[in-house]
XYZ file of C-alpha atoms in Angstrom:
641
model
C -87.240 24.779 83.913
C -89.203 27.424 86.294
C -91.441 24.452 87.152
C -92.274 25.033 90.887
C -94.635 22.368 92.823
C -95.515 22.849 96.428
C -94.141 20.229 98.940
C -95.663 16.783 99.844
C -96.460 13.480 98.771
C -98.476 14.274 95.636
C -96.228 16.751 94.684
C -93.018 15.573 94.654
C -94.314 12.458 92.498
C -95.877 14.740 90.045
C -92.962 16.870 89.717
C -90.884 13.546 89.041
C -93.577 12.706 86.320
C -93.599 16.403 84.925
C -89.884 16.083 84.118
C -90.417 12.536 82.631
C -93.096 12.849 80.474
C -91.651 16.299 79.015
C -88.361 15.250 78.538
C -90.125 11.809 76.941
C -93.038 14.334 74.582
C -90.571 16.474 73.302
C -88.050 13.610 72.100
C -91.086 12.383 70.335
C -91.753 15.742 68.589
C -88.377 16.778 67.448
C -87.101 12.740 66.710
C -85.506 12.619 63.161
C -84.509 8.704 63.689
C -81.123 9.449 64.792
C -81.253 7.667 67.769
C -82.832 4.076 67.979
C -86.387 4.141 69.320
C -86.987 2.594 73.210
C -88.253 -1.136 73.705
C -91.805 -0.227 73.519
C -94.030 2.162 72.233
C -95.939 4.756 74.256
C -99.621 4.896 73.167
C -101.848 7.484 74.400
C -105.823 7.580 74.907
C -107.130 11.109 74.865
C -110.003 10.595 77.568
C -111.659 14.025 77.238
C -110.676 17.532 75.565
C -111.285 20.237 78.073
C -109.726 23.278 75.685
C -111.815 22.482 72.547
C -114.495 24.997 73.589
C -115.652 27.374 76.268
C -117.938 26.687 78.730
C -119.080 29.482 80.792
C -120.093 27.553 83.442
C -115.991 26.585 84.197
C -114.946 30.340 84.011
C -115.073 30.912 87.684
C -112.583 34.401 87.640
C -112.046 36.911 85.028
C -111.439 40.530 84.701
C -114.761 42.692 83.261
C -112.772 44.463 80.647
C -111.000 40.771 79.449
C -112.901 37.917 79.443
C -112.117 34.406 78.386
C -112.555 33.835 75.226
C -112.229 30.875 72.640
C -109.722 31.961 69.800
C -106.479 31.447 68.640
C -102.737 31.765 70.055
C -99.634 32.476 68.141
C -96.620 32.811 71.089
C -93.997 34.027 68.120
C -94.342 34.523 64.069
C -92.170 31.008 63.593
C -94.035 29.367 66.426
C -97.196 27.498 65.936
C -100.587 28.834 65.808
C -103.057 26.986 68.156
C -107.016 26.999 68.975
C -106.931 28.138 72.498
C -108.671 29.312 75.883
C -107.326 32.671 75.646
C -107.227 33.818 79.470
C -106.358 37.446 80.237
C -104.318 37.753 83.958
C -106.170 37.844 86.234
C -108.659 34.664 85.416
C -109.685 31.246 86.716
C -110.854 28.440 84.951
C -112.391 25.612 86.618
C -113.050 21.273 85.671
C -114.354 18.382 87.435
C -113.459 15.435 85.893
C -114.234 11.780 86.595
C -111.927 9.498 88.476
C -110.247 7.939 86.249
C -107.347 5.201 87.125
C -104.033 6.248 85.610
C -104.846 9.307 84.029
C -102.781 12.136 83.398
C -103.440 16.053 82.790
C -101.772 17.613 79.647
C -101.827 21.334 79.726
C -100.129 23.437 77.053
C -99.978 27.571 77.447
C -98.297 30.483 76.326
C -98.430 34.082 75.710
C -98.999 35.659 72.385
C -96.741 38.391 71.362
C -98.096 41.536 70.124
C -97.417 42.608 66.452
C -95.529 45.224 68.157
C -94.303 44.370 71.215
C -93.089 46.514 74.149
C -89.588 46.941 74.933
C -90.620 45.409 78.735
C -93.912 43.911 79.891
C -94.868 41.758 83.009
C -94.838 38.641 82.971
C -97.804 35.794 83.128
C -97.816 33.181 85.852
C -99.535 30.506 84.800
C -100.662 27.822 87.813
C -102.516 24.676 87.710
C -103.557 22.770 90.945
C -105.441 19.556 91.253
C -108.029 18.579 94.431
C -106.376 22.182 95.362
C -102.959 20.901 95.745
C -100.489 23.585 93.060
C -98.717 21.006 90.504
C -97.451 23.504 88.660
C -96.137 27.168 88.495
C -94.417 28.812 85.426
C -93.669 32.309 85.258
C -93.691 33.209 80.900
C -92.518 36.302 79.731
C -91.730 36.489 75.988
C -90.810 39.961 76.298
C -87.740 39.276 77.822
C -86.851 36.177 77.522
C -86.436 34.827 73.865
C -86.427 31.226 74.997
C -90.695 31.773 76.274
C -91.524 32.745 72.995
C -93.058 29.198 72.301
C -95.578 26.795 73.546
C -94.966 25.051 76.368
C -96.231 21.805 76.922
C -96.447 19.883 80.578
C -98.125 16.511 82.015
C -99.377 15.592 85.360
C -99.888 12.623 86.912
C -103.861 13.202 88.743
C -103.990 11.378 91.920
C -105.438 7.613 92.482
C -109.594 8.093 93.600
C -112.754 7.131 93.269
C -114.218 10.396 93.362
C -114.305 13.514 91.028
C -111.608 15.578 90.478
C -110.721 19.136 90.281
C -108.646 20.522 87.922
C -107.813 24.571 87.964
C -105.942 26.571 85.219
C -104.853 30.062 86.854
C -103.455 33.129 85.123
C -102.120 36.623 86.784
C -99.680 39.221 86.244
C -96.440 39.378 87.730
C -95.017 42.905 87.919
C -95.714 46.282 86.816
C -96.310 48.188 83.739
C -98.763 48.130 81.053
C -100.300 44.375 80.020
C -98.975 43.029 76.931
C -99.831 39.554 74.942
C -102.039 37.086 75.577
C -101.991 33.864 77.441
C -103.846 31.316 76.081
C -104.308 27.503 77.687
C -104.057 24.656 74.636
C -104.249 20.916 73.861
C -105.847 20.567 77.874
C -106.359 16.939 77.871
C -107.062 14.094 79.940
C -104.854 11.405 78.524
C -104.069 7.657 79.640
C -100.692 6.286 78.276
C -99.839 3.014 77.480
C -96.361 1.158 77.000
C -96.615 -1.776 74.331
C -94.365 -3.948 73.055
C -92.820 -3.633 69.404
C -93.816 -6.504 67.220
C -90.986 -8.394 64.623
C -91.327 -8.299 61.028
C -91.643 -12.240 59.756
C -93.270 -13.942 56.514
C -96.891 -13.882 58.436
C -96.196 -10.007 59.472
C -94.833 -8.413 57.222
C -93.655 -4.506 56.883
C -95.749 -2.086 54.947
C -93.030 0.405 53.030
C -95.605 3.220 50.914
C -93.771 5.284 48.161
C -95.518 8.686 47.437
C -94.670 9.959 44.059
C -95.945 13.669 44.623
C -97.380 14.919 41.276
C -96.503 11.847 39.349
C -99.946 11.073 36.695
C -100.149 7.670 35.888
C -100.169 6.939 32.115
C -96.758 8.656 31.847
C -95.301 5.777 33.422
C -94.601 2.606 31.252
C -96.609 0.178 33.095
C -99.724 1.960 32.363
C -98.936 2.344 28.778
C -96.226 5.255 28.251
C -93.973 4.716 25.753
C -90.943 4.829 25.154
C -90.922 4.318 29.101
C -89.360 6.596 31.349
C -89.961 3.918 34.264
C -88.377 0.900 33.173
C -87.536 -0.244 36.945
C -91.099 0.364 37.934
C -92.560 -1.547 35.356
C -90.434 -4.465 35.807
C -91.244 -4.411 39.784
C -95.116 -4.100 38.092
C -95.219 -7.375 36.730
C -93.721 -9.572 40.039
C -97.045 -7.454 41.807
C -100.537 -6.244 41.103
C -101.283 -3.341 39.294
C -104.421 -0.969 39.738
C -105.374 0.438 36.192
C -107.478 2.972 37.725
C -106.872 4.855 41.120
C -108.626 7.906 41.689
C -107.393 10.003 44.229
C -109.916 12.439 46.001
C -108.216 15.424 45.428
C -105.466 17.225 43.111
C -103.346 18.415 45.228
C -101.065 17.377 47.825
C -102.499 18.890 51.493
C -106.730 17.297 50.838
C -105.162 14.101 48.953
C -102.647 12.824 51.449
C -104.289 13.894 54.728
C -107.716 11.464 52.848
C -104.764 8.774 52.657
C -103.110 9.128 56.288
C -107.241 8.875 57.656
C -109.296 7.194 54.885
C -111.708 9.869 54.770
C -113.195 11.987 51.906
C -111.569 15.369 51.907
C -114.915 17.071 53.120
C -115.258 14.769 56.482
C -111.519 14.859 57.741
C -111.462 18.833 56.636
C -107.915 19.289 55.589
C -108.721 21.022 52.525
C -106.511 24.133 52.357
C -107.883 27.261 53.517
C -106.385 28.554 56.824
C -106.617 30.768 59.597
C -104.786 33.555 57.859
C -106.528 33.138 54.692
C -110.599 33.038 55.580
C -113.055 30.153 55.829
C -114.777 28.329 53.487
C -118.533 29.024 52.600
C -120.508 27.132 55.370
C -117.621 26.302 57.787
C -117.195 27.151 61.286
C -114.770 30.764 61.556
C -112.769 29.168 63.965
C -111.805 26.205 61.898
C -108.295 25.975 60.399
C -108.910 24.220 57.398
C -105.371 23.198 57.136
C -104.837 21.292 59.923
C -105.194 17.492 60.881
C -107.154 17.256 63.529
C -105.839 15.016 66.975
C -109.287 13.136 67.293
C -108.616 11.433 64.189
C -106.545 8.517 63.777
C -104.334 8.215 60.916
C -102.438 4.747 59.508
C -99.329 6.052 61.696
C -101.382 6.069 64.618
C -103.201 2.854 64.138
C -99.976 0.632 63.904
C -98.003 2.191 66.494
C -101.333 0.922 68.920
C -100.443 -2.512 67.452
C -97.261 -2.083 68.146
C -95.754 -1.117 64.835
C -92.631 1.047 64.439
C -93.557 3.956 62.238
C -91.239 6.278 60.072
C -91.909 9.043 57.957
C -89.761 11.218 55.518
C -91.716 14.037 53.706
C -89.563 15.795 50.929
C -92.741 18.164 50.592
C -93.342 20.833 53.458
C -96.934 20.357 53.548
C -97.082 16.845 55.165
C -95.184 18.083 57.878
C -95.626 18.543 61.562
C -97.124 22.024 60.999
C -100.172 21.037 59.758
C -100.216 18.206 61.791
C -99.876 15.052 59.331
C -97.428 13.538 61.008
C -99.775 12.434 63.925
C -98.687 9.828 64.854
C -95.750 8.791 63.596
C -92.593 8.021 66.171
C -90.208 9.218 63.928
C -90.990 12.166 60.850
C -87.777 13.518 58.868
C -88.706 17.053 57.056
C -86.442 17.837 54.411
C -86.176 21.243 53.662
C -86.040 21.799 49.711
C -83.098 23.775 48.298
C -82.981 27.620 48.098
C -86.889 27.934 48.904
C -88.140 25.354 46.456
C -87.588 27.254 43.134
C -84.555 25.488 42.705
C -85.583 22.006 43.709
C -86.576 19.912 45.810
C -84.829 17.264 48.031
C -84.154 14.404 45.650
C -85.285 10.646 46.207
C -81.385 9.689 47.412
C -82.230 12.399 50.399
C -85.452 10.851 50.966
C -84.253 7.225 50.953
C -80.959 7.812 52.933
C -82.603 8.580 56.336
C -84.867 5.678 56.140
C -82.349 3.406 55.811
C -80.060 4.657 58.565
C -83.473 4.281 60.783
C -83.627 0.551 59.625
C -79.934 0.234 60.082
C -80.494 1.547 64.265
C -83.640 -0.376 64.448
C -83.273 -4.066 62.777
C -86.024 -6.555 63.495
C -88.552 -3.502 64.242
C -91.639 -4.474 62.338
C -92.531 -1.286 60.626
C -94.792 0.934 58.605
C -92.806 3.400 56.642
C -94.305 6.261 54.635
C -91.841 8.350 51.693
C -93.164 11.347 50.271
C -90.665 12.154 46.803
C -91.295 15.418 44.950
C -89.453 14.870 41.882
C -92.261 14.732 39.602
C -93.376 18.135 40.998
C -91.726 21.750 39.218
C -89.187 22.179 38.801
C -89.010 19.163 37.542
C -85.400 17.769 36.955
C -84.395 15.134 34.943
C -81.782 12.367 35.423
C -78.496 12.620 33.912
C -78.094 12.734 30.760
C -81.584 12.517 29.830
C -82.352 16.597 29.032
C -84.609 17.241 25.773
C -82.207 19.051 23.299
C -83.523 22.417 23.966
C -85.101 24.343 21.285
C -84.495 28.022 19.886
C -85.784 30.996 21.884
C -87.008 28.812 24.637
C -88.661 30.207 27.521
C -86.103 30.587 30.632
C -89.264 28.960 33.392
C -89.304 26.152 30.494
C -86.530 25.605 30.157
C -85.821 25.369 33.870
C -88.964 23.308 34.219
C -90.892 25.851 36.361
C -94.538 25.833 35.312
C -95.851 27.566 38.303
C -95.633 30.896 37.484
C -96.345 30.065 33.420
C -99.701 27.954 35.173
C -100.482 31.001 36.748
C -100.309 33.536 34.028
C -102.269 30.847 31.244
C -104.873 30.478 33.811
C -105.336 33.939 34.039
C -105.449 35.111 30.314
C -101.796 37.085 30.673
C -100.105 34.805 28.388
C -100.804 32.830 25.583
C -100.626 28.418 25.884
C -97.457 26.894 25.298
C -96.696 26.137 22.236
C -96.441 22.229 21.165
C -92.595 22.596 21.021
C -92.552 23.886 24.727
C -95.126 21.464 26.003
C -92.922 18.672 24.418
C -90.232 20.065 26.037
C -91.656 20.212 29.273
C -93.261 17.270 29.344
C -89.718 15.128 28.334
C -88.314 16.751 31.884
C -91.021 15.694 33.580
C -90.518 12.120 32.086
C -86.678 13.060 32.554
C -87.390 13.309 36.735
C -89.662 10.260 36.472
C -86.149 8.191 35.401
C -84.428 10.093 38.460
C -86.973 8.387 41.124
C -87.015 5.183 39.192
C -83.322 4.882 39.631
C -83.103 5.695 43.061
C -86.187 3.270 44.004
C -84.175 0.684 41.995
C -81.268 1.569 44.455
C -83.467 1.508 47.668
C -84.992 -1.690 46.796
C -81.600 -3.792 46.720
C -80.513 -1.930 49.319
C -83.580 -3.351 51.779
C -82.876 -7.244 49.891
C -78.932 -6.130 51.047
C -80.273 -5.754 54.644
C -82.555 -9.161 54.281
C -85.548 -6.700 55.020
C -87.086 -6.620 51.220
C -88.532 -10.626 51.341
C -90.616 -9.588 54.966
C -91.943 -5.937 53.265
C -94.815 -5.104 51.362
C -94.106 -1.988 48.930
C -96.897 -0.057 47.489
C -95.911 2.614 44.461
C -98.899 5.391 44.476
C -99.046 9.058 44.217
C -101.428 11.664 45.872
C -102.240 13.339 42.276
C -101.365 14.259 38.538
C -100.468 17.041 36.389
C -101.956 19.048 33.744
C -99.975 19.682 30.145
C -102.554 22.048 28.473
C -104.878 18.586 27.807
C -107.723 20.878 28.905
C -106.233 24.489 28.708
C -104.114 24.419 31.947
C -100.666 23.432 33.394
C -99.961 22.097 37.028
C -102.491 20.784 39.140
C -105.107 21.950 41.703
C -107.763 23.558 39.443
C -109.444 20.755 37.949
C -110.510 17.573 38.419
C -109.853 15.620 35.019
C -108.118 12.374 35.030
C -104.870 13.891 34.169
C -105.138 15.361 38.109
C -106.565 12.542 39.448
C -105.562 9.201 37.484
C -102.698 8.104 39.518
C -100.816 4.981 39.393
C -100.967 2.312 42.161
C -99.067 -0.316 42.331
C -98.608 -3.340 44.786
C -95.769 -6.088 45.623
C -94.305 -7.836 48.059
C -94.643 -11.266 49.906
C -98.509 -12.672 49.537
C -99.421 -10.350 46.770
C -101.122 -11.902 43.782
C -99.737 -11.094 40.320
C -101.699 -9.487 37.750
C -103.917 -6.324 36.972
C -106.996 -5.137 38.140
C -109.256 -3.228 35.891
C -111.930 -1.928 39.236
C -111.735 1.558 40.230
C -110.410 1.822 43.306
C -109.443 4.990 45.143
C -107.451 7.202 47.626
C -110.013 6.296 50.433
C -109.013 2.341 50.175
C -105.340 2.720 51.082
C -106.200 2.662 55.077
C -107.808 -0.191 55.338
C -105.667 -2.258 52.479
C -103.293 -1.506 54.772
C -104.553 -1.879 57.944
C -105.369 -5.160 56.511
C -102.074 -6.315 55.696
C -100.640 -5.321 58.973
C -103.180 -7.344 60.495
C -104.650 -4.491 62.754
C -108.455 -2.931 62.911
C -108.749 0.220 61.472
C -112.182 3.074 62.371
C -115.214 1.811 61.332
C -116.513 4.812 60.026
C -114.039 4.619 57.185
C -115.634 5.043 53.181
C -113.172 2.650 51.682
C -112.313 -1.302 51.748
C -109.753 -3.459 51.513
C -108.765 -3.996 47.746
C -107.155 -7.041 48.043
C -109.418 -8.882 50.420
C -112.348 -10.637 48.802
C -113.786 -9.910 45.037
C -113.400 -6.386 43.599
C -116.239 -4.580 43.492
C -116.735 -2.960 39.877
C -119.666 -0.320 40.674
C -118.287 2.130 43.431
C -117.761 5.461 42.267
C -115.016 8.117 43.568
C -115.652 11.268 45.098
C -112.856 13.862 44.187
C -113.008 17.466 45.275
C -111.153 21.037 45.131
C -111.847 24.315 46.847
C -109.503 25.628 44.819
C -111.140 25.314 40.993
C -110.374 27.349 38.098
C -113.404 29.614 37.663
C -113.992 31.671 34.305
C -113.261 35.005 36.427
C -109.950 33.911 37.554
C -111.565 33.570 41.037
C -110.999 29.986 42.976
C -114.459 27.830 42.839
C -115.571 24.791 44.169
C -115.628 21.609 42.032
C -116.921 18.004 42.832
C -116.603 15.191 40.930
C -117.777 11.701 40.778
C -116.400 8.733 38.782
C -117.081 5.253 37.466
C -114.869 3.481 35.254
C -117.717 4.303 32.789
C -118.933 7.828 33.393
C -117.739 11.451 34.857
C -119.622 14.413 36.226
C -117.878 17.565 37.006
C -120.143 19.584 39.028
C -119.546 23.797 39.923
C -122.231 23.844 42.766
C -121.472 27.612 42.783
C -122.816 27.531 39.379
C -124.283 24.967 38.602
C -121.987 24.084 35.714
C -121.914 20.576 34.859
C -119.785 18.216 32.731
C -120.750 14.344 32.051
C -118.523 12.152 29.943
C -118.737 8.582 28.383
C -115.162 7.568 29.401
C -115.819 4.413 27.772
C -115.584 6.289 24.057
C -113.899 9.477 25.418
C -111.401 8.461 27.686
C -109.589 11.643 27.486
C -113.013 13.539 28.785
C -113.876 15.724 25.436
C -117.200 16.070 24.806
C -119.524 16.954 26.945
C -122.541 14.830 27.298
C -125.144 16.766 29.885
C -127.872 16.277 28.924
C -127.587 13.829 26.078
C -126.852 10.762 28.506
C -129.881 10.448 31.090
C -127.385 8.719 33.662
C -126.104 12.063 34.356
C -129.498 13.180 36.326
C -128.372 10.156 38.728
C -124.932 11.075 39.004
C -125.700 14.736 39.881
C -128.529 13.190 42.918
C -125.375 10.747 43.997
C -123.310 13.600 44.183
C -125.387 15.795 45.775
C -126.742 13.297 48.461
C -122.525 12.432 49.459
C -122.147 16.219 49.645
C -125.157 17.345 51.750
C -124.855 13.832 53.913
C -120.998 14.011 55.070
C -120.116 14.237 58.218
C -118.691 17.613 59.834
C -115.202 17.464 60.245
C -113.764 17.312 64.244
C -112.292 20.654 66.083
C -108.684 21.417 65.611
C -106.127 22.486 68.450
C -103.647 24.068 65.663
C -102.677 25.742 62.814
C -99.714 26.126 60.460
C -98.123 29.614 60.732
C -95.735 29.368 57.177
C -98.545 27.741 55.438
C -98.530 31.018 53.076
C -94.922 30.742 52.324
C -95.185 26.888 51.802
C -98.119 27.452 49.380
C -96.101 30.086 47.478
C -93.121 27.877 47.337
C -95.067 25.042 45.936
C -96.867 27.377 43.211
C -100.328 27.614 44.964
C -100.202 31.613 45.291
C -98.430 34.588 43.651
């Protein structure tokens, strides 16, 4: 392990907890819920971030020619790109902390490898002592040893007192030659960790079980009016629950949308909204920023129940709610499912999706749990249950036929091709309903495979979907680009043991599903959060939703930014770039035709409302990481060429 601690009391216990609390982190990291989890759950309070910035003032050695810096730190191209103290051997970085009972020191560090790396380099000894006593010594050289081309990731029990202490983070060279890479400290916290017990699911605490349809628009389901229905097992579950005519989610696209439903925060204030390192910064933000990435000072619905003692599982069938990009904080247990031959043939199906949830219930009975599953089939290609392909007309189109829109998106959005024509849309639009019957039947199947397991009458399953999908209804196919209801109407749909009956006709919105949930599980939730609890107390029929893209289609080709803001009576699409604005009466024009700027004096009020919730919100917190295949995953999922 190359872990070396000098000899003597403190030592030897904090080279006892080193091995511990490693062995312990990385079983958390890498779990898959094939093993059943421990008795209780380890909760951890960061206490203070001493690697989010630089502060001259704790630089106390460093060579002339390479200072410290504050940048980012990439150890291999299919290891993890982190915000980091980047500390060129020799240098010497120095923290007093308070006392603090119980604490511990994380310290992660590494050395970036050059784009073209030597054939030999020396390595980097990295040391850190506390109150001057060395706790640790690791010698890294990713040169020449494959296995140190990573981050590595340590904790330190700091010693029992009532006075300050000193923390030092050390770097030199060891050996000769020419210096190569970078080492780089990361994620330096002080943390306190707490063991809890794991509560038991009963018919006053019950589970919460979340099904993600990614992609899936809601009036092409039969419960909200689709006919004939392509959901019939959904819309029978529909009437034993409640049913949410219109949910707005606040963004339409997957990596904004779902990271707003993990933290209950507008896309602008938790700052997951798509750019990254490797692809620039948006107008206004900070250059260091990674504007895919979750940040660790937020807490997310995972998060939240394991600190009241919650089991949490996650299976993601999409690679960008992943551990990459950092949404599955918190979760004990994430499953990534890798989609078949890169995504252009498909995606894992809802069987996959189900199958390793239920073998986690099936080593975990009488956990009490919140469970999260993220299906794609509802995103291209989109592939229909058997036996229910269109017959396929004359001269079709091979990505039509195939249901691949991504590419056809592309090349309509750009002028390159004509629109589909009415027989291909049909066409397209009958697989999509096609893979809307594939999920169905397999949530049928999971469903009476939880009452099998006597789990179903304790569980409280909510049917939602992180955003639409475009057929041409305003000149475009797939999603991301704009912000009409056919990207953002999304179904949302509630059942389960205390859950009224009925529908709702209130707006709610992506924002609300934290605290609904937080609700239910009986814990508190931030209370910074935007959103309520929808099914506590009367509904409110006068909030509007925010919905956002960075990502719009602009008349050049080129991405712009688009806000929006919705009532169940009015729209206003808003180009601040621009200034282009649309305003419709979705009272008379549901399906958002005519423009009304300008004719309707409520759109002066919307545009202040707007305005005020843009220039108001919050900046979003630092981030410690960054997602190095974010490019590939975007190109797989149809975002770039």
């Amino acid at each position: 392990m190359q872990v070396r601690a000098r000899r003597g009391p403190l030592a030897w216990v904090v080279g006892v907890i080193v091995v511990g609390a490693i062995g312990i982190g990385l079983w958390r990291w890498a779990d898959d819920g094939e093993r059943p989890l421990p008795p209780k759950i380890l909760v951890t309070d960061v206490l203070a971030e001493l690697s989010d910035r630089l502060d001259p003032a704790t630089v106390v050695h460093q060579a002339a020619e390479a200072p410290v810096t504050m940048g980012g730190l990439q150890p291999a191209p299919s290891r993890g790109y982190r915000r980091a103290l980047l500390a060129p051997a020799p240098s010497e970085l120095r923290f007093v902390v308070p006392a603090s009972a119980g604490a511990i020191l994380r310290v992660g560090y590494g050395v970036g490898r050059d784009k073209k790396p030597p054939e030999t380099a020396p390595a980097t000894r990295f040391t850190v002592t506390v109150d001057g006593a060395q706790v640790l010594d690791r010698v890294v050289n990713p040169f020449d040893r494959r296995r140190d081309q990573r981050w590595f990731d340590d904790s330190i029990a700091l010693p029992a007192t009532d006075k300050p202490v000193t923390i030092t983070l050390a770097t030199r060279t060891e050996g000769d030659g020419p210096v190569a890479g970078m080492p780089g400290w990361s994620r330096v916290q002080l943390v306190r960790e707490t063991l809890l017990d794991r509560q038991r699911p009963g018919p006053q605490a019950p589970n919460v079980l979340v099904l993600l349809v990614d992609t899936l628009r809601a009036d092409r389901l039969g419960v909200y009016g689709a006919t004939p229905s392509p959901s019939p097992r959904l819309d029978a579950l529909a009437t034993q629950g409640l049913v949410f005519e219109q949910a707005i989610a606040q963004a339409p696209w997957t990596l904004p949308s779902v990271a707003t439903l993990f933290t209950g925060l507008y896309p602008r204030w938790h700052g997951v909204v798509g750019r990254s390192w490797r692809h620039g910064t948006p107008p206004g933000a900070s250059p260091d920023a990674d504007w895919a990435f979750l940040s660790d000072a937020l807490p997310t619905l995972a998060s939240t129940a394991n600190r009241a003692g919650i089991s949490t599982i996650g299976v993601s069938a999409n690679p960008l709610v992943s551990r990459e990009n950092n949404l599955a904080h918190g979760f004990e247990t994430f499953v990534e499912l890798r989609p078949r031959k890169g995504g252009e043939d498909g995606w894992a199906r809802a069987e996959e999706v189900n199958m390793p949830f239920l073998d986690w219930l099936d080593r975990n009975p009488h956990r009490r749990f919140f469970a999260w599953l993220h299906y794609m089939e509802t995103h291209d290609p989109y592939e229909p249950a058997a036996g229910t392909r269109p017959p396929e007309p004359p001269n079709l189109n091979p990505e039509v036929r195939a249901g691949l829109v991504r590419n056809l998106a592309e090349a309509i959005r750009l002028g390159k091709r004509p629109p589909l024509s009415e027989e291909e849309l049909r066409y397209l639009m009958a697989l999509y309903d096609g893979a809307i019957t594939a999920w169905d039947a397999a949530t049928d199947h999971l469903l009476a495979a939880l009452d099998a397991r006597g789990i179903l009458q304790d569980t409280i399953v909510i049917v939602t979907a992180d955003h639409g999908e475009e057929f041409q209804e305003h000149g475009l196919l797939g999603h991301r680009k704009q912000l009409y209801d056919e990207s953002i109407h999304v179904p949302l749909v509630v059942l389960g043991p205390g859950m009224a009956t009925g529908r709702r006709r209130d707006q709610v919105q992506g924002i609300d599903l934290f605290p609904t949930v937080a609700a239910r599980l009986g814990m508190s939730h931030p209370a910074n959060l935007p959103g309520h609890d929808i099914l506590g107390g009367s509904a409110d029929t006068n909030r509007r939703a925010w919905s956002e893209t960075r990502y719009g289609a602009g008349p050049d080709g080129q991405d712009v930014e688009l806000d929006s803001l919705r009532s169940p009576e009015r729209k206003l699409i808003w180009a601040p770039a621009s200034d282009g604005r649309q305003l419709y009466d979705l009272t008379t024009d549901p399906h958002e035709r005519t423009n009304r700027w300008g004719d309707d004096p409520a759109g002066a009020e919307y545009l202040r409302d707007l305005t005020e919730r843009r220039d108001t919100a919050p900046p979003p917190p630092p981030v410690s990481g960054g997602d190095p295949a974010l490019q590939e995953k975007l190109r797989k999922l149809g975002y770039l060429d």
